[in-house]
PDB file of C-alpha atoms in Angstrom:
ATOM      1  CA  MET A   1      16.861 -13.940 -31.440  1.00  0.00           C
ATOM      2  CA  SER A   2      14.309 -11.694 -32.152  1.00  0.00           C
ATOM      3  CA  MET A   3      12.400  -9.492 -29.423  1.00  0.00           C
ATOM      4  CA  PHE A   4       9.157  -9.927 -31.276  1.00  0.00           C
ATOM      5  CA  ASN A   5       9.836 -13.677 -32.315  1.00  0.00           C
ATOM      6  CA  ASN A   6       6.380 -15.732 -33.189  1.00  0.00           C
ATOM      7  CA  GLY A   7       8.426 -18.937 -32.102  1.00  0.00           C
ATOM      8  CA  SER A   8       7.382 -21.095 -29.331  1.00  0.00           C
ATOM      9  CA  ARG A   9       9.382 -18.864 -26.340  1.00  0.00           C
ATOM     10  CA  GLY A  10       8.114 -15.774 -26.351  1.00  0.00           C
ATOM     11  CA  GLY A  11       4.271 -15.047 -25.802  1.00  0.00           C
ATOM     12  CA  ARG A  12       2.457 -14.623 -23.165  1.00  0.00           C
ATOM     13  CA  ASP A  13      -0.126 -17.065 -24.569  1.00  0.00           C
ATOM     14  CA  GLY A  14       2.334 -20.118 -25.559  1.00  0.00           C
ATOM     15  CA  GLY A  15       4.006 -17.455 -28.279  1.00  0.00           C
ATOM     16  CA  ASN A  16       1.495 -16.915 -30.069  1.00  0.00           C
ATOM     17  CA  SER A  17       1.156 -13.505 -29.736  1.00  0.00           C
ATOM     18  CA  GLY A  18       4.633 -12.373 -30.309  1.00  0.00           C
ATOM     19  CA  LEU A  19       5.512 -10.233 -27.375  1.00  0.00           C
ATOM     20  CA  PRO A  20       7.560 -11.095 -24.807  1.00  0.00           C
ATOM     21  CA  SER A  21       6.809 -12.847 -21.732  1.00  0.00           C
ATOM     22  CA  ALA A  22       5.791 -10.722 -18.615  1.00  0.00           C
ATOM     23  CA  PRO A  23       8.260 -11.292 -15.633  1.00  0.00           C
ATOM     24  CA  PRO A  24       6.912 -13.479 -12.966  1.00  0.00           C
ATOM     25  CA  THR A  25       5.055 -10.933 -10.171  1.00  0.00           C
ATOM     26  CA  MET A  26       6.338 -10.694  -6.684  1.00  0.00           C
ATOM     27  CA  ALA A  27       3.420 -13.230  -5.590  1.00  0.00           C
ATOM     28  CA  GLN A  28       3.358 -15.415  -8.804  1.00  0.00           C
ATOM     29  CA  ALA A  29       7.687 -15.550  -7.564  1.00  0.00           C
ATOM     30  CA  SER A  30       6.974 -16.557  -4.306  1.00  0.00           C
ATOM     31  CA  GLY A  31       4.567 -18.955  -5.355  1.00  0.00           C
ATOM     32  CA  GLY A  32       1.064 -16.257  -3.813  1.00  0.00           C
ATOM     33  CA  LYS A  33      -2.316 -16.666  -4.295  1.00  0.00           C
ATOM     34  CA  ARG A  34      -2.694 -13.035  -5.624  1.00  0.00           C
ATOM     35  CA  GLY A  35      -3.059 -12.329  -9.351  1.00  0.00           C
ATOM     36  CA  MET A  36      -1.253  -9.709 -11.343  1.00  0.00           C
ATOM     37  CA  PHE A  37       0.563  -6.566 -10.874  1.00  0.00           C
ATOM     38  CA  SER A  38      -2.431  -3.896 -10.945  1.00  0.00           C
ATOM     39  CA  VAL A  39      -1.449  -0.131 -11.757  1.00  0.00           C
ATOM     40  CA  ILE A  40      -3.013   3.110 -12.211  1.00  0.00           C
ATOM     41  CA  GLY A  41      -1.449   5.226 -14.679  1.00  0.00           C
ATOM     42  CA  SER A  42      -0.316   9.106 -13.911  1.00  0.00           C
ATOM     43  CA  ASP A  43      -3.593   9.705 -16.510  1.00  0.00           C
ATOM     44  CA  MET A  44      -6.021   8.486 -13.986  1.00  0.00           C
ATOM     45  CA  VAL A  45      -8.419   9.735 -11.566  1.00  0.00           C
ATOM     46  CA  ILE A  46      -9.929   7.811  -8.710  1.00  0.00           C
ATOM     47  CA  THR A  47     -13.170   8.892  -6.578  1.00  0.00           C
ATOM     48  CA  GLY A  48     -14.347   5.732  -4.966  1.00  0.00           C
ATOM     49  CA  ASN A  49     -12.340   2.944  -3.043  1.00  0.00           C
ATOM     50  CA  VAL A  50      -9.658   0.978  -4.461  1.00  0.00           C
ATOM     51  CA  ALA A  51     -10.092  -2.862  -3.443  1.00  0.00           C
ATOM     52  CA  ALA A  52      -7.413  -5.325  -5.121  1.00  0.00           C
ATOM     53  CA  THR A  53      -6.084  -8.899  -4.665  1.00  0.00           C
ATOM     54  CA  ALA A  54      -3.891  -7.956  -6.713  1.00  0.00           C
ATOM     55  CA  ASP A  55      -0.625  -6.259  -6.049  1.00  0.00           C
ATOM     56  CA  LEU A  56      -0.907  -2.532  -6.984  1.00  0.00           C
ATOM     57  CA  HIS A  57       1.057   0.442  -8.223  1.00  0.00           C
ATOM     58  CA  ILE A  58      -0.896   3.813  -8.029  1.00  0.00           C
ATOM     59  CA  ASP A  59       0.905   6.869 -10.606  1.00  0.00           C
ATOM     60  CA  GLY A  60      -2.679   8.652 -11.036  1.00  0.00           C
ATOM     61  CA  ARG A  61      -5.422  10.450  -7.974  1.00  0.00           C
ATOM     62  CA  VAL A  62      -7.610   8.110  -5.802  1.00  0.00           C
ATOM     63  CA  GLU A  63      -9.708   9.613  -3.996  1.00  0.00           C
ATOM     64  CA  GLY A  64     -10.708   7.451  -1.484  1.00  0.00           C
ATOM     65  CA  ASP A  65      -9.633   4.473   0.855  1.00  0.00           C
ATOM     66  CA  ILE A  66      -6.882   2.240  -0.813  1.00  0.00           C
ATOM     67  CA  ALA A  67      -6.462  -1.873   0.565  1.00  0.00           C
ATOM     68  CA  CYS A  68      -4.293  -4.252  -1.026  1.00  0.00           C
ATOM     69  CA  GLY A  69      -2.296  -6.576  -0.774  1.00  0.00           C
ATOM     70  CA  ASN A  70       1.653  -4.697  -1.811  1.00  0.00           C
ATOM     71  CA  PHE A  71       1.548  -1.148  -2.497  1.00  0.00           C
ATOM     72  CA  VAL A  72       3.733   1.004  -4.354  1.00  0.00           C
ATOM     73  CA  GLN A  73       2.982   4.444  -5.043  1.00  0.00           C
ATOM     74  CA  GLY A  74       4.655   6.574  -7.816  1.00  0.00           C
ATOM     75  CA  ASN A  75       6.540  10.204  -6.304  1.00  0.00           C
ATOM     76  CA  ASP A  76       3.326  12.111  -8.601  1.00  0.00           C
ATOM     77  CA  SER A  77       0.473  10.369  -6.974  1.00  0.00           C
ATOM     78  CA  HIS A  78      -1.871  11.678  -4.653  1.00  0.00           C
ATOM     79  CA  ILE A  79      -4.018  10.064  -2.559  1.00  0.00           C
ATOM     80  CA  LYS A  80      -6.882  11.351  -0.308  1.00  0.00           C
ATOM     81  CA  GLY A  81      -8.089   8.105   1.915  1.00  0.00           C
ATOM     82  CA  ALA A  82      -6.679   5.735   3.857  1.00  0.00           C
ATOM     83  CA  VAL A  83      -3.793   3.499   3.055  1.00  0.00           C
ATOM     84  CA  ARG A  84      -4.093  -1.034   4.263  1.00  0.00           C
ATOM     85  CA  ALA A  85      -2.080  -2.977   2.356  1.00  0.00           C
ATOM     86  CA  GLU A  86       0.678  -5.624   4.058  1.00  0.00           C
ATOM     87  CA  SER A  87       3.665  -4.215   2.128  1.00  0.00           C
ATOM     88  CA  ALA A  88       3.803  -0.494   1.060  1.00  0.00           C
ATOM     89  CA  ARG A  89       6.807   1.923  -0.841  1.00  0.00           C
ATOM     90  CA  LEU A  90       5.290   5.371  -0.671  1.00  0.00           C
ATOM     91  CA  GLY A  91       6.970   8.197  -2.653  1.00  0.00           C
ATOM     92  CA  GLY A  92       4.162  10.326  -3.289  1.00  0.00           C
ATOM     93  CA  SER A  93       1.240  12.152  -0.891  1.00  0.00           C
ATOM     94  CA  ILE A  94      -1.272  10.052   1.290  1.00  0.00           C
ATOM     95  CA  GLU A  95      -3.897  12.697   2.627  1.00  0.00           C
ATOM     96  CA  GLY A  96      -4.715   9.545   5.685  1.00  0.00           C
ATOM     97  CA  SER A  97      -4.413   7.483   7.596  1.00  0.00           C
ATOM     98  CA  VAL A  98      -1.896   4.886   6.241  1.00  0.00           C
ATOM     99  CA  SER A  99      -1.489   1.027   8.216  1.00  0.00           C
ATOM    100  CA  VAL A 100       1.148  -1.429   6.396  1.00  0.00           C
ATOM    101  CA  ARG A 101       3.204  -4.061   7.880  1.00  0.00           C
ATOM    102  CA  GLN A 102       6.546  -3.259   6.641  1.00  0.00           C
ATOM    103  CA  LEU A 103       6.858  -0.053   4.904  1.00  0.00           C
ATOM    104  CA  THR A 104       9.317   2.176   2.960  1.00  0.00           C
ATOM    105  CA  ILE A 105       8.444   5.683   2.624  1.00  0.00           C
ATOM    106  CA  GLU A 106      10.709   7.377   0.060  1.00  0.00           C
ATOM    107  CA  ARG A 107      12.400  10.715  -0.023  1.00  0.00           C
ATOM    108  CA  ALA A 108       9.565  11.799  -2.199  1.00  0.00           C
ATOM    109  CA  ALA A 109       6.951  10.911  -0.092  1.00  0.00           C
ATOM    110  CA  ARG A 110       4.550  13.435   1.668  1.00  0.00           C
ATOM    111  CA  ILE A 111       1.885  11.776   4.514  1.00  0.00           C
ATOM    112  CA  THR A 112      -0.247  14.107   6.302  1.00  0.00           C
ATOM    113  CA  GLY A 113      -2.225  11.306   8.921  1.00  0.00           C
ATOM    114  CA  ASP A 114      -1.397   9.174  11.165  1.00  0.00           C
ATOM    115  CA  VAL A 115       0.914   5.685  10.681  1.00  0.00           C
ATOM    116  CA  GLU A 116       1.089   2.559  12.286  1.00  0.00           C
ATOM    117  CA  TYR A 117       3.852  -0.063  10.856  1.00  0.00           C
ATOM    118  CA  GLU A 118       5.197  -3.203  12.022  1.00  0.00           C
ATOM    119  CA  SER A 119       8.611  -2.421  10.224  1.00  0.00           C
ATOM    120  CA  ILE A 120       9.495   0.885   8.839  1.00  0.00           C
ATOM    121  CA  ALA A 121      12.107   2.520   6.826  1.00  0.00           C
ATOM    122  CA  ILE A 122      12.296   6.480   6.148  1.00  0.00           C
ATOM    123  CA  GLU A 123      14.475   8.066   3.795  1.00  0.00           C
ATOM    124  CA  THR A 124      15.835  11.499   4.301  1.00  0.00           C
ATOM    125  CA  GLY A 125      13.541  13.918   2.767  1.00  0.00           C
ATOM    126  CA  ALA A 126      10.434  12.658   3.960  1.00  0.00           C
ATOM    127  CA  SER A 127       7.479  14.420   5.164  1.00  0.00           C
ATOM    128  CA  ILE A 128       4.760  12.780   7.797  1.00  0.00           C
ATOM    129  CA  ASP A 129       2.234  15.332   9.791  1.00  0.00           C
ATOM    130  CA  GLY A 130       0.895  12.664  11.941  1.00  0.00           C
ATOM    131  CA  ARG A 131       1.818  10.103  14.759  1.00  0.00           C
ATOM    132  CA  LEU A 132       3.658   7.341  13.647  1.00  0.00           C
ATOM    133  CA  LYS A 133       2.413   3.530  15.556  1.00  0.00           C
ATOM    134  CA  HIS A 134       4.575   1.193  15.552  1.00  0.00           C
ATOM    135  CA  ILE A 135       2.446  -2.485  16.053  1.00  0.00           C
ATOM    136  CA  ALA A 136       4.670  -5.437  17.553  1.00  0.00           C
ATOM    137  CA  ALA A 137       4.197  -8.782  14.940  1.00  0.00           C
ATOM    138  CA  ASP A 138       3.279 -10.747  17.926  1.00  0.00           C
ATOM    139  CA  SER A 139       0.945  -8.404  19.834  1.00  0.00           C
ATOM    140  CA  GLY A 140      -2.085  -9.487  17.739  1.00  0.00           C
ATOM    141  CA  ALA A 141      -3.856  -6.594  18.231  1.00  0.00           C
ATOM    142  CA  ARG A 142      -3.697  -5.057  15.069  1.00  0.00           C
ATOM    143  CA  THR A 143      -5.268  -7.367  11.717  1.00  0.00           C
ATOM    144  CA  PHE A 144      -3.801  -5.879   8.537  1.00  0.00           C
ATOM    145  CA  ASP A 145      -6.578  -7.924   6.544  1.00  0.00           C
ATOM    146  CA  GLY A 146      -9.348  -5.120   7.446  1.00  0.00           C
ATOM    147  CA  PRO A 147     -11.019  -2.170   8.769  1.00  0.00           C
ATOM    148  CA  PRO A 148     -10.131  -1.919  12.350  1.00  0.00           C
ATOM    149  CA  SER A 149     -12.856  -2.236  15.228  1.00  0.00           C
ATOM    150  CA  VAL A 150     -11.857   0.633  17.278  1.00  0.00           C
ATOM    151  CA  ALA A 151     -12.877   1.602  20.978  1.00  0.00           C
ATOM    152  CA  ALA A 152     -12.464   5.364  22.653  1.00  0.00           C
ATOM    153  CA  HIS A 153     -12.164   5.707  26.291  1.00  0.00           C
ATOM    154  CA  ARG A 154     -11.592   8.586  28.155  1.00  0.00           C
ATOM    155  CA  ASP A 155      -8.744   8.992  30.646  1.00  0.00           C
ATOM    156  CA  ASP A 156      -7.197  12.294  32.471  1.00  0.00           C
ATOM    157  CA  ASP A 157      -7.858  14.455  29.362  1.00  0.00           C
ATOM    158  CA  VAL A 158      -6.490  12.442  26.700  1.00  0.00           C
ATOM    159  CA  VAL A 159      -9.070  10.502  24.367  1.00  0.00           C
ATOM    160  CA  GLN A 160      -7.265   6.815  23.661  1.00  0.00           C
ATOM    161  CA  PHE A 161      -8.683   4.691  20.827  1.00  0.00           C
ATOM    162  CA  THR A 162      -7.721   1.252  20.941  1.00  0.00           C
ATOM    163  CA  THR A 163      -8.111  -1.500  18.053  1.00  0.00           C
ATOM    164  CA  ALA A 164     -10.642  -4.470  19.603  1.00  0.00           C
ATOM    165  CA  PRO A 165     -10.304  -8.041  18.919  1.00  0.00           C
ATOM    166  CA  THR A 166     -12.001  -8.959  15.346  1.00  0.00           C
ATOM    167  CA  ALA A 167     -14.560 -11.685  15.424  1.00  0.00           C
ATOM    168  CA  ALA A 168     -13.350 -15.092  13.942  1.00  0.00           C
TER     169      ALA A 168
END
């Protein structure tokens, strides 16, 4: 069978394009409601916030906050802003806070900022210049769906920031 088959088995549009069908995304395979996988290529520079309902892969540069479901950061990527996702595999550099439920930090990653997570894997060679904060899955103290409400109070020369419950 030819890769560029015009038959009824190949294309994304029912076989009319002549292109092989794309494998399902993680969200499609698991029956999720998210859209397709979005990619910001290595030749792109984004200035501004990026919010994706789809899973997101970034190889380029972003100067702004990122919010998405599943996130993959390429080794040569640079992000200057906060990252918020359900799951993430980080391989490039980040200057900003990271809030991810399931987090993998690859050996090439360089993070300058605080990191919040429920579960984490850090490969040997990765660099984190900031605080790591474990968030218990059942604590209800942290939601990864939107920006947190933060309250600060001072206690013996220490300022503590706590996440306030968000209104439903």
